Coordinates of C-alpha atoms in Angstrom, one line a residue:
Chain A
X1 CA 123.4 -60.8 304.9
X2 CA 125.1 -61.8 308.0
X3 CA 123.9 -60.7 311.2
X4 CA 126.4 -60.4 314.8
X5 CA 124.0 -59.0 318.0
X6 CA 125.6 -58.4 321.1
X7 CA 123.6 -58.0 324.6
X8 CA 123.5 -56.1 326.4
X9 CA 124.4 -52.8 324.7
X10 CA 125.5 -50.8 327.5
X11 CA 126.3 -52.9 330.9
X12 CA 127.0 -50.3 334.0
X13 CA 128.6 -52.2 337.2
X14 CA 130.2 -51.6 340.1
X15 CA 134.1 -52.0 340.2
X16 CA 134.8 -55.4 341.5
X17 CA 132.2 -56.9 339.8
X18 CA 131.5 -59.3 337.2
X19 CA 130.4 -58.2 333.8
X20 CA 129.2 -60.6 330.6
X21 CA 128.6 -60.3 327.0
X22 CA 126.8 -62.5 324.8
X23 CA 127.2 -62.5 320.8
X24 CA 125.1 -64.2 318.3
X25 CA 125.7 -64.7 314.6
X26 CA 123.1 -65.4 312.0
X27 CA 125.4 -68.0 310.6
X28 CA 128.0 -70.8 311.2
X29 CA 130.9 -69.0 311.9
X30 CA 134.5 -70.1 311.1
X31 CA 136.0 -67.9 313.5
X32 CA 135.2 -65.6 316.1
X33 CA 137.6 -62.2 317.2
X34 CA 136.7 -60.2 320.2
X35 CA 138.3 -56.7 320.1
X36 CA 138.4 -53.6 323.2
X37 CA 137.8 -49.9 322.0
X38 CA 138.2 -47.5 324.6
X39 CA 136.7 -44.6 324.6
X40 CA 137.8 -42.6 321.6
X41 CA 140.2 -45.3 320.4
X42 CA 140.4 -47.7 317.8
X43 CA 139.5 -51.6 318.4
X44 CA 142.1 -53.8 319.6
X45 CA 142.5 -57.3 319.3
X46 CA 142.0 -59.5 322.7
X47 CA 141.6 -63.2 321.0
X48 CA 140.6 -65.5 318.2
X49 CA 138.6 -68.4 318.9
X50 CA 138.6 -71.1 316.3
X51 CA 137.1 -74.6 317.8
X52 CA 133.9 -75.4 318.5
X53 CA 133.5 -75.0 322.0
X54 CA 136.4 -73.5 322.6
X55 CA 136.8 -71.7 326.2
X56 CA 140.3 -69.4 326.1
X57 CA 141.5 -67.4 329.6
X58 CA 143.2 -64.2 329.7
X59 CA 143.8 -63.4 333.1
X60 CA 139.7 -62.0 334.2
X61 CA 138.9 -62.8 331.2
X62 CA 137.1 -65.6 329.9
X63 CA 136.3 -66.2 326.4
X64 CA 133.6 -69.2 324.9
X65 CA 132.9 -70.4 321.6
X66 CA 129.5 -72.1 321.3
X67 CA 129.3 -75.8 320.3
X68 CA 127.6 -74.5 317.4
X69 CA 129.9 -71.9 316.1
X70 CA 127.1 -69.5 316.3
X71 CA 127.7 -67.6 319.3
X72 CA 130.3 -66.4 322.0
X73 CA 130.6 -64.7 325.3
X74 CA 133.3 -62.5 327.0
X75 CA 133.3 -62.8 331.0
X76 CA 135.3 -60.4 333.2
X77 CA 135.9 -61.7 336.7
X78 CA 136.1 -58.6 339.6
X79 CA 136.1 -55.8 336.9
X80 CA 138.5 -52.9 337.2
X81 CA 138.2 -49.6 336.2
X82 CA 140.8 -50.2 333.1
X83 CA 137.7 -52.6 331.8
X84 CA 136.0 -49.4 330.7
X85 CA 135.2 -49.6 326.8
X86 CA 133.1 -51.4 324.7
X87 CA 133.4 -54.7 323.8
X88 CA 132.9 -56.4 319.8
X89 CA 132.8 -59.5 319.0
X90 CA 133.7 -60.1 315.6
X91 CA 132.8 -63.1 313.3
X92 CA 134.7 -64.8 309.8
X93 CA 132.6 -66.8 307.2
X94 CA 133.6 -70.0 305.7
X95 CA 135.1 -69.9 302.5
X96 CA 137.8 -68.6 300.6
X97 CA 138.0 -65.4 300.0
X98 CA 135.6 -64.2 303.5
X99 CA 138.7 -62.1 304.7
X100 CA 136.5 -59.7 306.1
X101 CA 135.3 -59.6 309.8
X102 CA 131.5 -59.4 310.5
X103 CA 131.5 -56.8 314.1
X104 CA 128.6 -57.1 316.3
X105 CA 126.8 -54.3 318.1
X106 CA 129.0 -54.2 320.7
X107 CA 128.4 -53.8 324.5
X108 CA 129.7 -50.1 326.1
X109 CA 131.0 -51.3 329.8
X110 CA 131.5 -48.3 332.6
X111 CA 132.3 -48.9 335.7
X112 CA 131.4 -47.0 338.6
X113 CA 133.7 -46.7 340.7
Chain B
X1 CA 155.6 -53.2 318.3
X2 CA 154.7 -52.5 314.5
X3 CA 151.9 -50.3 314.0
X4 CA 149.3 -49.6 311.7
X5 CA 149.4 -45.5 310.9
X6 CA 146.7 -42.7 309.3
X7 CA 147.0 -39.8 308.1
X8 CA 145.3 -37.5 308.7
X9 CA 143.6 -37.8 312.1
X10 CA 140.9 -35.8 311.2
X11 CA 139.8 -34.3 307.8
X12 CA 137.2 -31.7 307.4
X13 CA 135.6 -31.7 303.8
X14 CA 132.9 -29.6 302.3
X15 CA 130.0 -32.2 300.6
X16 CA 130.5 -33.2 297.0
X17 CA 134.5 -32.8 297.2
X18 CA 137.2 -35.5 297.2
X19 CA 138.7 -36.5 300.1
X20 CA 141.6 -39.3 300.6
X21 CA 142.6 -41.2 303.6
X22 CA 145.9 -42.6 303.9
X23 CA 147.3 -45.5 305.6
X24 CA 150.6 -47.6 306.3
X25 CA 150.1 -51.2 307.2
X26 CA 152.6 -52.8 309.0
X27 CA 155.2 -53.7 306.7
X28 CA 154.9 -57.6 306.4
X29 CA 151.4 -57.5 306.4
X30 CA 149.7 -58.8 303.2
X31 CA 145.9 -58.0 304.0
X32 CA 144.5 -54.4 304.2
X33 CA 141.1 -53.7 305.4
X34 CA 139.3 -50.0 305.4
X35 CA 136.1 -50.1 308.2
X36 CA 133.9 -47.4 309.3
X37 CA 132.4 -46.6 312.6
X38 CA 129.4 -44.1 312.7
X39 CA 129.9 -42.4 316.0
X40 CA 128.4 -44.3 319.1
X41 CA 127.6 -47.6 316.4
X42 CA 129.4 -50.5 315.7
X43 CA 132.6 -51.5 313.0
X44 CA 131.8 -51.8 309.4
X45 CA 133.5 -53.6 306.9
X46 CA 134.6 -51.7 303.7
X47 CA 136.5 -53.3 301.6
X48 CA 139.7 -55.6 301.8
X49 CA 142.7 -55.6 299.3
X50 CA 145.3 -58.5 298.7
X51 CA 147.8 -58.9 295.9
X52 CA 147.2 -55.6 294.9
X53 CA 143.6 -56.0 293.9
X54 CA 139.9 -55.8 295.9
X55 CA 139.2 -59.1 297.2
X56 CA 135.9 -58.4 299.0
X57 CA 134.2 -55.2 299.6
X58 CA 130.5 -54.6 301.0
X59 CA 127.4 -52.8 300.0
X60 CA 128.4 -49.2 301.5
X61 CA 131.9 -49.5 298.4
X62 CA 129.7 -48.1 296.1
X63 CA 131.2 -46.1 293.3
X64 CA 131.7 -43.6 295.1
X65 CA 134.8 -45.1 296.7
X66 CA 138.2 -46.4 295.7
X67 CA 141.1 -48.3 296.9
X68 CA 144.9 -48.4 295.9
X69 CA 148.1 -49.0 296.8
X70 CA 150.0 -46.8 294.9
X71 CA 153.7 -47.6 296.2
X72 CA 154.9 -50.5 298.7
X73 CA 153.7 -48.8 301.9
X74 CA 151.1 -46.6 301.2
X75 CA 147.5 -48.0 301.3
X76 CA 144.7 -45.2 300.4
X77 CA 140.9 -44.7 300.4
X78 CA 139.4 -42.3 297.7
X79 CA 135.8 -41.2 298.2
X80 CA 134.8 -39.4 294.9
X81 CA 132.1 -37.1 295.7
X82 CA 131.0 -36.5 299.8
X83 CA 128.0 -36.7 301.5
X84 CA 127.3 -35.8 304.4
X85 CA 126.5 -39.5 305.8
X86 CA 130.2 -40.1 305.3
X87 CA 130.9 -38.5 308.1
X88 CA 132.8 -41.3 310.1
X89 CA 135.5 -42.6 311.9
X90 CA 137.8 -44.7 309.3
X91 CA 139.6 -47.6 310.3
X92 CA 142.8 -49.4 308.5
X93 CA 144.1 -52.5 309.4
X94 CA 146.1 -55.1 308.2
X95 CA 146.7 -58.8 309.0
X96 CA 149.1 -61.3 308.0
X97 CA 149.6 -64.5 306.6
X98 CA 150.5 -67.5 308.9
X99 CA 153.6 -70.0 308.1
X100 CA 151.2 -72.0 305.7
X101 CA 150.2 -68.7 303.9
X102 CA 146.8 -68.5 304.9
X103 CA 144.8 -65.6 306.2
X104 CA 142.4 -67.5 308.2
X105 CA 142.6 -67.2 311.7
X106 CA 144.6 -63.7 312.0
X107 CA 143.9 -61.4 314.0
X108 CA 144.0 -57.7 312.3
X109 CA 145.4 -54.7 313.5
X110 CA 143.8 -51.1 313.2
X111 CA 145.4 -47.9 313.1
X112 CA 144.3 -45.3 315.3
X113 CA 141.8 -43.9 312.8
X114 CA 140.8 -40.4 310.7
X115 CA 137.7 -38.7 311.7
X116 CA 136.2 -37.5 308.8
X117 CA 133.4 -34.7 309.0
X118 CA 131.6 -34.0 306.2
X119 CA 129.8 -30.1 306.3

């Protein structure tokens, strides 16, 4: 079945700092998601990424789509203590019918402050 | 903003009863989605339910577990008979169509979750 990774699973940095995740799918994706859960919350939805090398900005963030539709990244610029969470990408098949979303391992981000 | 809602937050159950989760999606929503997160792992995908019928559901749906809408808000998850690996966080969430009636490339929204501890 299909496969998301994430690395690292746990990142610890210093505020002000930059953090990255990296997301691999076992298969062509025809989407990507990226969701926050804080600590004790439920996922939220930051962005979709559709195209094939697709780079989207929110703010520090900065979201990729590889040119292969198999993998992503997340990059936060100068991290703040609000970043703290973890971080899943989330992946959609081709194909009717593949409503569902795919979540990776997801990458647990604390900051120290 | 619209939310997706659960009831209960968290449900204690002795193993081998029935236990059922409740949801609301947000009202204009067509898609509903049940997920469950192990505590400290990652999301995983139940089952999804459009037009009033499963339209995809994963290996973990076994038998055990049923889905229904039974009015137009209401969106429930039935586990038959517990075990004590059910113990889980359980997600709804519900997306949309876009203008052209597709689902694809919607993001979905998940309510704030019922902890579910099996004993």
């Amino acid at each position: 079945g299909q496969q998301v990774m994430q690395i690292p699973q746990y990142q610890h940095v210093q505020e002000g700092e930059d953090f990255t995740t990296y997301c691999n799918s076992s298969t062509t994706l025809s989407n990507i998601q990226w969701y926050k859960q804080r600590p004790g919350g439920h996922p939220v939805f930051l962005i979709q990424l559709v195209k094939s090398g697709e780079v989207k900005k929110q703010k520090r963030l900065t979201f990729q789509f590889g040119e292969a539709k198999k993998n992503s990244s997340l990059h936060i610029t100068a991290t703040q203590t609000t970043d703290v969470g973890t971080y899943f990408c989330a992946g959609r098949r081709f194909g009717l019918g593949n409503e569902k979303l795919t979540f990776g391992t997801g990458t647990r981000l604390t900051i120290i402050p | 903003e619209p939310e997706v809602t659960q009831t209960p937050s968290h449900q204690v159950t002795q193993m081998g009863q029935e236990v059922i989760l409740r949801c609301v999606p947000i009202s204009n929503h067509l898609y509903f989605y049940w997920y469950r997160q192990i505590l400290g792992q990652k999301v995983e995908f139940l089952v999804s339910f459009y037009n009033n019928e499963i339209s995809e559901k994963s290996e973990i749906f076994d038998d055990q577990f049923s889905v229904e809408r039974p009015d137009g808000s209401n969106f429930t998850l039935k586990i038959r008979s517990t075990k004590l690996e059910d113990s889980a966080m359980y997600f709804c969430a519900s997306s949309p169509r876009d203008s052209k009636h597709r689902l694809l490339n919607q993001p979905q929204h998940f309510g704030d979750g019922t902890r579910l501890s099996i004993l």
